[in-house]
Amino acid sequence: MISVLEPATEQVLAEVPQAGVEETDAAVARALAAFPAWRAVAPGERAAQLRSLADALEERREELATLEARNAGKPIADARGEMAMVVDTFRYYAGAPERLLGETIPVPGGVDMTFREPLGVVGLIVPWNFPLTIASWKVAPALAAGNTVVLKPAELTPLTALELERIALAAGLAEGVVNVVAGPGRVAGQRLIEHPDVAKIAFTGSTEVGRGIAQGAAGTIKRVTLELGGKSANVVFADADLERAAAAAPLAVFGNAGQDCCARSRILVERSALDRFMAALEVAVEGLRVGDPLDESTQMGPLISAGQRESVAAYVDGDAPVAIRGSAPERPGFWFPPTVLCPVSNDDRAAREEIFGPVASVIPFVDEADAVRLANDTIYGLSGSIWTRDGAKALRVARALETGVLSVNSNTSVRVGTPFGGFKQSGVGRELGPHALDAYTEVKNVFYATE
Ligand code: NAD
């Protein structure tokens, strides 16, 4: 059994059976058996079934939000927003089955055409920070393209994924189309990676585990998409609306208690504006409401586990240049106060490693070239922001940054209809938007002789 904890209380929230190799093999067998019928479902009917699933999720939205908030320790307001995105993701990809277009290509002697074929059984491995949201980014396009899926949630947060399996069945999807195995990564996850009947692995998690997945998948030349870690830069130029940039900066790194792959955890500030920016940032960080995830006004909850808190605390030791420290409850729960370190060198450990907790590093820069150099001096390339009133500079810097998802005068990265994914060691492939379908289909080329 897996004992699922509630991070805000350290109490056991649920006990669920733990899947091992046998259960994973059984799930793959069910998915394989369901594949021929699912891919043969007419596109309009497959779209209708995905809309029914979206409707069923919408009906259960409040209950799922509460479950996610309790299990992941995230503020209920955030969890509600995430469940809305889950519903939107299934609705968006319900439009895909009827729009999986091929091409005709002019060739001599006949007609040449392409088809987007499903892959078969797809293994989906997801982390604990946005459990059902990240699962939906994978399940929805995979199903829309005609694949069947085996989803492996993180051991710490399996509850909403297990609900998804039940909801999909109740919404009318055939048995075996959506399968969930709640088991340890090294057992259930590893088995999916090695299983000869799994055509592809879509993974979200740490760069370290992603590297192992790429290696493991090589054995059977599985298709792989990887959404990995980040150390994103929030670049604030002196000509920006500094008050807005400072007011928005805390939640861009402390949202989800910093356990966000898109966290703008390196705040690069033009040196001439540093004092003004820090003064405004202090007000914003000290005003953050850290507390009970089920309280409507909470903006930041606890960390996911005792282990995570220990790992985050190691970055704020006695020598750390703590410039701002917010509040955190003093009671059971894996709490950690939002913390800003300043000044930090881009070579310091706090600026190089993904802390995955509420710790931000403020790094001063001298000019545009210096900002671009510092922002790109990382193994990661997932997300980032640029704050300036100079439109040409914003576009120059946006083109120069080696990162997959950028925002100008905003810190939002993720939309259902736009591609999301990383450069460099932040991953391979794109999720969401029209691009995700490429990752769940093979292009087949057919030549038909007419002479
Ligand atoms: P993790 O890599 O430890 O685990 C992710 C998933 O992989 C879990 O389901 C886990 O059980 C499984 N797993 C672990 N070891 C495995 C193995 N050997 N074989 C197969 N599966 C295995 O990551 P985490 O701690 O759950 O999540 C945090 C990480 O996820 C951070 O690095 C974060 O940046 C990253 N993340 C990335 C994105 C993105 O879209 N780029 C989004 C969210 C989180």
Coordinates of C-alpha atoms and ligand atoms in Angstrom, one line a residue:
M1 CA 0.0 0.0 0.0
I2 CA 1.0 3.6 -0.5
S3 CA 0.3 5.9 2.5
V4 CA -0.6 9.3 0.9
L5 CA 0.2 12.2 3.3
E6 CA -1.3 15.6 3.5
P7 CA 1.7 18.0 3.5
A8 CA -0.1 20.7 5.5
T9 CA -0.8 18.4 8.4
E10 CA 1.7 15.5 8.0
Q11 CA -1.3 13.2 8.5
V12 CA -2.2 10.2 6.3
L13 CA -4.9 11.3 3.8
A14 CA -5.4 7.9 2.1
E15 CA -4.0 4.5 1.6
V16 CA -4.0 3.2 -2.0
P17 CA -2.7 -0.1 -3.4
Q18 CA 0.8 0.1 -4.7
A19 CA 1.3 -1.2 -8.3
G20 CA 4.3 -3.3 -9.1
V21 CA 5.6 -4.9 -12.3
E22 CA 2.7 -7.4 -12.5
E23 CA 0.1 -4.6 -12.2
T24 CA 2.0 -2.5 -14.8
D25 CA 2.1 -5.4 -17.2
A26 CA -1.6 -6.0 -16.7
A27 CA -2.3 -2.3 -17.4
V28 CA -0.2 -2.4 -20.6
A29 CA -2.0 -5.5 -21.7
R30 CA -5.4 -3.8 -21.2
A31 CA -4.2 -0.8 -23.1
L32 CA -2.9 -2.9 -26.0
A33 CA -6.2 -4.9 -26.2
A34 CA -8.2 -1.6 -26.2
F35 CA -6.0 0.1 -28.9
P36 CA -7.5 -1.4 -32.2
A37 CA -11.1 -0.5 -31.2
W38 CA -10.1 3.0 -29.9
R39 CA -8.2 4.0 -33.0
A40 CA -11.1 2.7 -35.1
V41 CA -13.6 5.0 -33.3
A42 CA -14.8 7.5 -36.0
P43 CA -13.1 10.9 -35.4
G44 CA -16.4 12.7 -34.6
E45 CA -17.3 10.0 -32.1
R46 CA -13.8 10.1 -30.5
A47 CA -14.2 13.9 -30.2
A48 CA -17.7 13.4 -28.6
Q49 CA -16.2 11.0 -26.0
L50 CA -13.4 13.4 -25.1
R51 CA -16.1 16.2 -24.7
S52 CA -18.1 13.9 -22.4
L53 CA -14.9 13.3 -20.4
A54 CA -14.4 17.0 -20.1
D55 CA -18.0 17.5 -19.0
A56 CA -17.6 14.7 -16.4
L57 CA -14.4 16.3 -15.0
E58 CA -16.1 19.7 -14.9
E59 CA -19.0 18.3 -12.8
R60 CA -16.4 16.9 -10.3
R61 CA -14.2 20.0 -10.5
E62 CA -14.7 21.3 -6.9
E63 CA -14.2 17.8 -5.4
L64 CA -11.0 17.2 -7.5
A65 CA -9.7 20.7 -6.6
T66 CA -10.1 19.9 -2.9
L67 CA -8.4 16.5 -3.3
E68 CA -5.5 18.0 -5.2
A69 CA -5.2 20.9 -2.7
R70 CA -5.0 18.5 0.2
N71 CA -2.7 16.0 -1.4
A72 CA -0.3 18.4 -3.0
G73 CA -0.5 21.1 -0.3
K74 CA -1.4 23.7 -2.9
P75 CA -3.8 26.7 -2.3
I76 CA -7.4 25.8 -3.1
A77 CA -7.7 28.9 -5.4
D78 CA -4.7 27.5 -7.4
A79 CA -6.2 24.0 -7.5
R80 CA -9.5 25.4 -8.8
G81 CA -7.6 27.1 -11.6
E82 CA -5.7 23.9 -12.4
M83 CA -8.9 21.8 -12.6
A84 CA -10.3 24.4 -15.0
M85 CA -7.2 23.9 -17.1
V86 CA -7.7 20.2 -17.0
V87 CA -11.3 20.5 -18.3
D88 CA -10.1 23.0 -21.0
T89 CA -7.3 20.7 -22.1
F90 CA -9.7 17.8 -22.8
R91 CA -12.1 20.3 -24.6
Y92 CA -9.2 21.7 -26.7
Y93 CA -8.0 18.2 -27.8
A94 CA -11.6 17.1 -28.4
G95 CA -11.2 19.3 -31.5
A96 CA -8.2 17.3 -32.7
P97 CA -9.5 14.0 -34.0
E98 CA -11.4 15.7 -36.8
R99 CA -8.5 18.0 -37.6
L100 CA -5.6 15.5 -37.8
L101 CA -4.9 16.5 -41.3
G102 CA -2.4 14.9 -43.7
E103 CA -0.9 16.4 -46.8
T104 CA -0.7 15.7 -50.5
I105 CA 2.7 16.2 -52.0
P106 CA 3.3 16.7 -55.8
V107 CA 5.3 13.8 -57.2
P108 CA 5.6 12.3 -60.7
G109 CA 3.7 9.1 -61.6
G110 CA 1.0 9.2 -58.9
V111 CA -0.5 10.7 -55.8
D112 CA 1.5 11.1 -52.6
M113 CA -0.3 11.6 -49.3
T114 CA 0.6 11.6 -45.6
F115 CA -1.4 10.3 -42.7
R116 CA -1.0 11.0 -38.9
E117 CA -1.2 7.5 -37.3
P118 CA -1.4 6.8 -33.6
L119 CA 1.6 5.1 -31.9
G120 CA -0.3 2.5 -29.9
V121 CA 0.1 2.2 -26.1
V122 CA 1.7 5.3 -24.6
G123 CA 3.3 5.4 -21.1
L124 CA 2.9 8.7 -19.3
I125 CA 5.0 9.4 -16.2
V126 CA 4.2 12.5 -14.2
P127 CA 5.4 14.4 -11.1
W128 CA 3.8 15.6 -7.9
N129 CA 3.8 19.3 -8.4
F130 CA 0.8 19.7 -10.8
P131 CA -0.5 16.1 -10.7
L132 CA -3.7 16.1 -12.7
T133 CA -2.9 19.1 -14.8
I134 CA 0.3 17.6 -16.2
A135 CA -1.4 14.3 -16.6
S136 CA -4.1 16.0 -18.7
W137 CA -1.5 17.6 -21.0
K138 CA -0.4 14.1 -21.9
V139 CA -3.6 12.0 -21.7
A140 CA -5.8 14.4 -23.8
P141 CA -3.6 14.7 -27.0
A142 CA -2.6 11.0 -26.7
L143 CA -6.2 9.9 -26.7
A144 CA -7.3 12.4 -29.4
A145 CA -4.7 11.0 -31.7
G146 CA -6.0 7.4 -31.2
N147 CA -3.6 6.0 -28.7
T148 CA -4.4 4.2 -25.5
V149 CA -2.5 5.2 -22.3
V150 CA -1.0 3.9 -19.1
L151 CA -0.5 6.8 -16.7
K152 CA 1.9 6.6 -13.8
P153 CA 1.4 9.4 -11.2
A154 CA 4.0 10.2 -8.6
E155 CA 3.8 8.1 -5.5
L156 CA 3.2 11.2 -3.4
T157 CA 0.2 12.4 -5.3
P158 CA -1.7 9.5 -7.0
L159 CA -5.3 10.4 -5.9
T160 CA -6.6 12.6 -8.7
A161 CA -5.1 10.3 -11.4
L162 CA -6.9 7.3 -9.9
E163 CA -10.1 9.4 -10.0
L164 CA -9.4 10.3 -13.7
E165 CA -9.4 6.5 -14.5
R166 CA -12.8 6.1 -12.9
I167 CA -14.2 9.2 -14.4
A168 CA -13.1 8.2 -17.9
L169 CA -14.8 4.9 -17.6
A170 CA -18.0 6.5 -16.2
A171 CA -17.9 9.0 -19.1
G172 CA -18.2 6.2 -21.6
L173 CA -14.6 5.6 -22.7
A174 CA -14.1 1.8 -23.2
E175 CA -12.2 -0.2 -20.6
G176 CA -8.5 -0.2 -21.2
V177 CA -8.3 3.2 -23.0
V178 CA -7.2 5.0 -19.8
N179 CA -5.2 3.0 -17.3
V180 CA -3.6 4.3 -14.1
V181 CA -0.8 2.5 -12.2
A182 CA 0.1 4.1 -8.9
G183 CA 3.5 2.7 -8.1
P184 CA 7.2 3.6 -7.5
G185 CA 9.1 5.2 -10.4
R186 CA 11.9 2.6 -10.2
V187 CA 9.4 -0.2 -10.5
A188 CA 6.2 0.7 -12.3
G189 CA 7.9 3.6 -14.2
Q190 CA 10.9 1.6 -15.1
R191 CA 8.7 -1.3 -16.4
L192 CA 6.8 1.1 -18.7
I193 CA 10.1 2.3 -20.1
E194 CA 11.3 -1.2 -20.8
H195 CA 8.0 -2.8 -21.9
P196 CA 8.2 -3.9 -25.5
D197 CA 4.5 -3.1 -26.0
V198 CA 4.8 0.5 -25.0
A199 CA 5.5 2.6 -28.1
K200 CA 6.4 5.9 -26.4
I201 CA 7.1 7.5 -23.0
A202 CA 6.0 11.0 -22.2
F203 CA 7.7 12.1 -19.1
T204 CA 7.6 15.2 -16.8
G205 CA 10.0 15.3 -13.9
S206 CA 13.6 16.0 -13.0
T207 CA 16.4 16.2 -15.5
E208 CA 18.2 13.5 -13.6
V209 CA 15.4 10.9 -14.0
G210 CA 14.8 12.2 -17.5
R211 CA 18.3 11.3 -18.5
G212 CA 17.8 7.7 -17.2
I213 CA 14.5 7.5 -19.2
A214 CA 16.2 8.6 -22.4
Q215 CA 18.8 5.9 -21.8
G216 CA 16.3 3.2 -20.9
A217 CA 14.1 4.0 -23.9
A218 CA 17.0 3.5 -26.2
G219 CA 16.8 -0.3 -25.7
T220 CA 13.5 -0.5 -27.7
I221 CA 14.0 2.8 -29.6
K222 CA 10.9 4.2 -27.9
R223 CA 9.7 7.7 -28.8
V224 CA 10.3 10.0 -25.8
T225 CA 9.2 13.4 -24.9
L226 CA 10.8 14.9 -21.8
E227 CA 9.6 18.0 -19.8
L228 CA 12.4 18.5 -17.2
G229 CA 13.8 21.0 -14.8
G230 CA 14.4 24.7 -15.1
K231 CA 16.2 27.6 -13.6
S232 CA 14.4 30.4 -15.4
A233 CA 15.4 34.0 -15.5
N234 CA 13.1 36.9 -14.8
V235 CA 15.0 39.8 -16.5
V236 CA 14.1 43.2 -15.1
F237 CA 15.5 46.2 -17.0
A238 CA 15.7 49.6 -15.4
D239 CA 13.3 51.1 -17.9
A240 CA 10.5 48.6 -16.9
D241 CA 7.5 49.4 -14.8
L242 CA 9.5 48.4 -11.7
E243 CA 6.6 48.4 -9.3
R244 CA 4.6 46.0 -11.5
A245 CA 7.6 43.8 -12.1
A246 CA 8.3 43.6 -8.3
A247 CA 4.7 43.0 -7.4
A248 CA 4.5 40.1 -9.9
A249 CA 7.9 38.6 -9.1
P250 CA 7.1 36.7 -5.9
L251 CA 4.3 34.5 -7.2
A252 CA 6.4 33.8 -10.3
V253 CA 8.9 31.9 -8.0
F254 CA 6.9 31.2 -4.8
G255 CA 3.7 30.0 -6.6
N256 CA 3.1 26.3 -5.7
A257 CA 5.7 26.9 -3.0
G258 CA 8.4 27.2 -5.7
Q259 CA 7.8 23.6 -6.8
D260 CA 7.2 24.7 -10.4
C261 CA 9.4 23.9 -13.3
C262 CA 8.7 27.4 -14.7
A263 CA 9.7 29.1 -11.5
R264 CA 11.5 32.4 -12.3
S265 CA 14.0 31.6 -9.6
R266 CA 16.8 33.8 -10.9
I267 CA 15.6 37.4 -10.8
L268 CA 18.1 39.4 -12.9
V269 CA 17.9 43.1 -12.2
E270 CA 19.7 45.9 -13.9
R271 CA 22.1 47.3 -11.3
S272 CA 20.9 50.9 -11.6
A273 CA 17.4 49.8 -10.5
L274 CA 18.4 47.3 -7.9
D275 CA 17.6 49.4 -4.8
R276 CA 14.2 50.5 -6.0
F277 CA 13.3 47.0 -7.1
M278 CA 14.4 45.4 -3.9
A279 CA 12.3 47.8 -1.8
A280 CA 9.2 47.0 -3.8
L281 CA 10.0 43.3 -3.8
E282 CA 10.2 43.3 0.0
V283 CA 6.8 44.7 0.4
A284 CA 5.4 42.1 -2.0
V285 CA 7.1 39.1 -0.4
E286 CA 6.2 40.1 3.2
G287 CA 2.6 40.4 2.1
L288 CA 2.4 36.9 0.7
R289 CA -0.2 34.8 2.6
V290 CA 1.4 31.5 3.5
G291 CA -0.9 29.0 5.3
D292 CA -3.6 26.5 5.2
P293 CA -4.2 25.3 1.5
L294 CA -7.9 25.1 2.1
D295 CA -8.2 28.7 3.2
E296 CA -9.5 30.7 0.2
S297 CA -7.1 33.6 0.8
T298 CA -3.9 31.5 0.9
Q299 CA -1.3 32.2 -1.8
M300 CA 1.4 29.7 -0.8
G301 CA 1.1 26.3 1.0
P302 CA 3.7 23.9 2.4
L303 CA 6.3 21.9 0.5
I304 CA 5.3 18.5 -0.6
S305 CA 7.4 16.4 1.9
A306 CA 9.9 16.5 4.7
G307 CA 12.6 15.4 2.3
Q308 CA 11.8 18.3 -0.1
R309 CA 12.0 20.7 2.9
E310 CA 15.3 19.4 3.9
S311 CA 16.7 19.7 0.4
V312 CA 15.4 23.3 0.1
A313 CA 16.7 24.3 3.5
A314 CA 20.3 23.3 2.4
Y315 CA 20.3 26.3 0.1
V316 CA 19.6 28.7 2.9
D317 CA 22.4 27.8 5.3
G318 CA 24.2 30.2 7.6
D319 CA 26.3 31.8 4.8
A320 CA 23.3 32.5 2.5
P321 CA 22.8 36.2 1.7
V322 CA 19.2 36.3 2.9
A323 CA 17.7 39.7 2.0
I324 CA 14.0 39.1 2.5
R325 CA 12.2 36.4 4.4
G326 CA 8.4 36.0 4.4
S327 CA 6.3 34.2 6.9
A328 CA 5.4 30.5 7.4
P329 CA 3.2 28.8 10.0
E330 CA 4.8 27.2 13.0
R331 CA 2.9 24.0 13.3
P332 CA 3.0 20.5 11.8
G333 CA 3.3 20.6 8.0
F334 CA 6.2 20.9 5.6
W335 CA 6.4 24.8 5.8
F336 CA 9.2 26.9 4.5
P337 CA 9.1 30.7 4.3
P338 CA 9.5 32.5 1.0
T339 CA 13.1 33.6 0.9
V340 CA 15.0 36.0 -1.4
L341 CA 18.8 35.9 -1.6
C342 CA 20.6 39.0 -2.7
P343 CA 23.1 39.6 -4.2
V344 CA 23.8 36.2 -5.7
S345 CA 26.5 35.5 -8.3
N346 CA 25.3 33.4 -11.3
D347 CA 28.0 30.9 -10.4
D348 CA 26.7 30.3 -6.9
R349 CA 25.0 27.0 -6.2
A350 CA 21.7 28.7 -5.5
A351 CA 21.7 30.2 -9.0
R352 CA 22.8 27.1 -10.8
E353 CA 20.7 24.3 -9.3
E354 CA 16.9 23.9 -9.4
I355 CA 16.0 24.4 -5.8
F356 CA 12.3 23.5 -6.3
G357 CA 11.2 25.5 -3.3
P358 CA 10.4 29.1 -2.3
V359 CA 14.0 30.5 -2.6
A360 CA 14.7 33.2 -5.2
S361 CA 18.2 34.5 -6.1
V362 CA 18.5 38.2 -7.2
I363 CA 21.4 38.6 -9.6
P364 CA 22.4 42.2 -10.7
F365 CA 23.5 42.8 -14.3
V366 CA 25.0 45.8 -16.0
D367 CA 23.5 46.0 -19.5
E368 CA 21.5 44.1 -22.1
A369 CA 24.4 41.9 -23.3
D370 CA 25.3 41.0 -19.7
A371 CA 21.6 40.1 -19.0
V372 CA 21.5 37.8 -22.0
R373 CA 24.8 36.2 -21.1
L374 CA 23.8 35.5 -17.5
A375 CA 20.3 34.3 -18.4
N376 CA 21.7 31.8 -20.9
D377 CA 24.5 30.7 -18.6
T378 CA 22.6 27.6 -17.3
I379 CA 22.1 24.0 -18.4
Y380 CA 18.4 24.7 -18.4
G381 CA 16.1 26.5 -20.9
L382 CA 12.5 26.2 -20.0
S383 CA 10.9 29.5 -19.2
G384 CA 11.5 33.2 -18.5
S385 CA 10.3 36.8 -18.5
I386 CA 11.5 40.1 -19.8
W387 CA 10.3 43.4 -18.2
T388 CA 11.0 46.6 -20.2
R389 CA 9.1 49.4 -21.8
D390 CA 11.4 49.3 -24.9
G391 CA 9.6 47.0 -27.4
A392 CA 12.6 46.6 -29.7
K393 CA 14.8 45.5 -26.7
A394 CA 12.1 43.1 -25.5
L395 CA 12.1 41.4 -28.9
R396 CA 15.9 41.4 -29.3
V397 CA 16.3 39.8 -25.9
A398 CA 13.4 37.3 -26.5
R399 CA 15.2 36.1 -29.6
A400 CA 18.5 35.8 -27.8
L401 CA 17.3 33.8 -24.8
E402 CA 17.8 30.1 -25.1
T403 CA 14.5 29.1 -23.6
G404 CA 11.3 27.5 -24.8
V405 CA 8.6 29.7 -23.2
L406 CA 8.9 33.4 -22.6
S407 CA 6.7 36.3 -21.5
V408 CA 7.2 40.0 -21.9
N409 CA 5.9 42.2 -19.0
S410 CA 4.2 39.1 -17.6
N411 CA 5.2 35.9 -15.9
T412 CA 2.6 33.6 -17.4
S413 CA 4.0 30.7 -19.4
V414 CA 1.4 28.1 -19.8
R415 CA -1.7 28.2 -22.0
V416 CA -3.7 25.3 -23.4
G417 CA -3.5 26.5 -26.9
T418 CA 0.3 27.4 -27.1
P419 CA 3.3 25.1 -27.2
F420 CA 5.2 24.4 -23.9
G421 CA 8.6 22.8 -23.5
G422 CA 12.3 23.4 -23.0
F423 CA 15.5 24.1 -24.7
K424 CA 18.8 22.4 -23.6
Q425 CA 18.5 20.1 -20.6
S426 CA 15.0 21.3 -19.9
G427 CA 13.7 18.7 -22.2
V428 CA 12.8 17.4 -25.7
G429 CA 9.5 18.0 -27.5
R430 CA 6.5 20.2 -26.9
E431 CA 3.3 19.8 -25.0
L432 CA 0.0 21.7 -25.4
G433 CA -1.2 23.7 -28.4
P434 CA -1.2 22.1 -31.9
H435 CA 2.4 20.9 -31.4
A436 CA 1.6 18.2 -28.8
L437 CA -0.2 16.1 -31.5
D438 CA 3.2 15.7 -33.3
A439 CA 4.5 13.9 -30.2
Y440 CA 1.6 11.3 -30.2
T441 CA 1.5 10.5 -33.9
E442 CA 3.8 9.0 -36.6
V443 CA 3.8 10.5 -40.1
K444 CA 3.0 7.8 -42.7
N445 CA 3.7 8.5 -46.4
V446 CA 1.7 6.7 -49.0
F447 CA 2.4 6.8 -52.8
Y448 CA -0.4 5.7 -55.1
A449 CA 0.7 5.1 -58.7
T450 CA -1.7 6.5 -61.2
E451 CA 0.1 5.5 -64.4
Ligands
NAD1 P1 11.0 12.9 -10.4 O1 11.8 13.0 -11.7 O2 11.6 12.5 -9.2 O3 9.7 12.0 -10.7 C1 8.8 12.2 -11.7 C2 8.1 10.9 -12.0 O4 9.0 10.0 -12.5 C3 7.4 10.3 -10.8 O5 6.2 9.7 -11.3 C4 8.4 9.2 -10.4 O6 7.8 8.2 -9.7 C5 8.9 8.8 -11.7 N1 10.3 8.2 -11.6 C6 11.2 8.4 -10.7 N2 12.3 7.6 -11.0 C7 12.0 6.9 -12.0 C8 12.7 5.9 -12.8 N3 13.9 5.5 -12.4 N4 12.1 5.3 -13.8 C9 10.8 5.7 -14.2 N5 10.1 6.7 -13.6 C10 10.7 7.2 -12.5 O7 10.4 14.4 -10.3 P2 9.5 15.0 -9.2 O8 10.4 15.2 -8.0 O9 8.3 14.2 -9.1 O10 9.2 16.4 -9.8 C11 10.0 17.5 -9.8 C12 10.8 17.7 -11.1 O11 9.9 17.7 -12.2 C13 11.5 19.0 -11.1 O12 12.8 18.8 -11.6 C14 10.7 19.9 -12.1 O13 11.4 20.9 -12.7 C15 10.2 18.8 -13.0 N6 9.0 19.3 -13.7 C16 9.1 19.7 -15.0 C17 8.0 20.2 -15.7 C18 8.1 20.6 -17.1 O14 7.0 20.6 -17.8 N7 9.2 20.8 -17.7 C19 6.8 20.3 -15.0 C20 6.7 19.9 -13.7 C21 7.8 19.4 -13.0

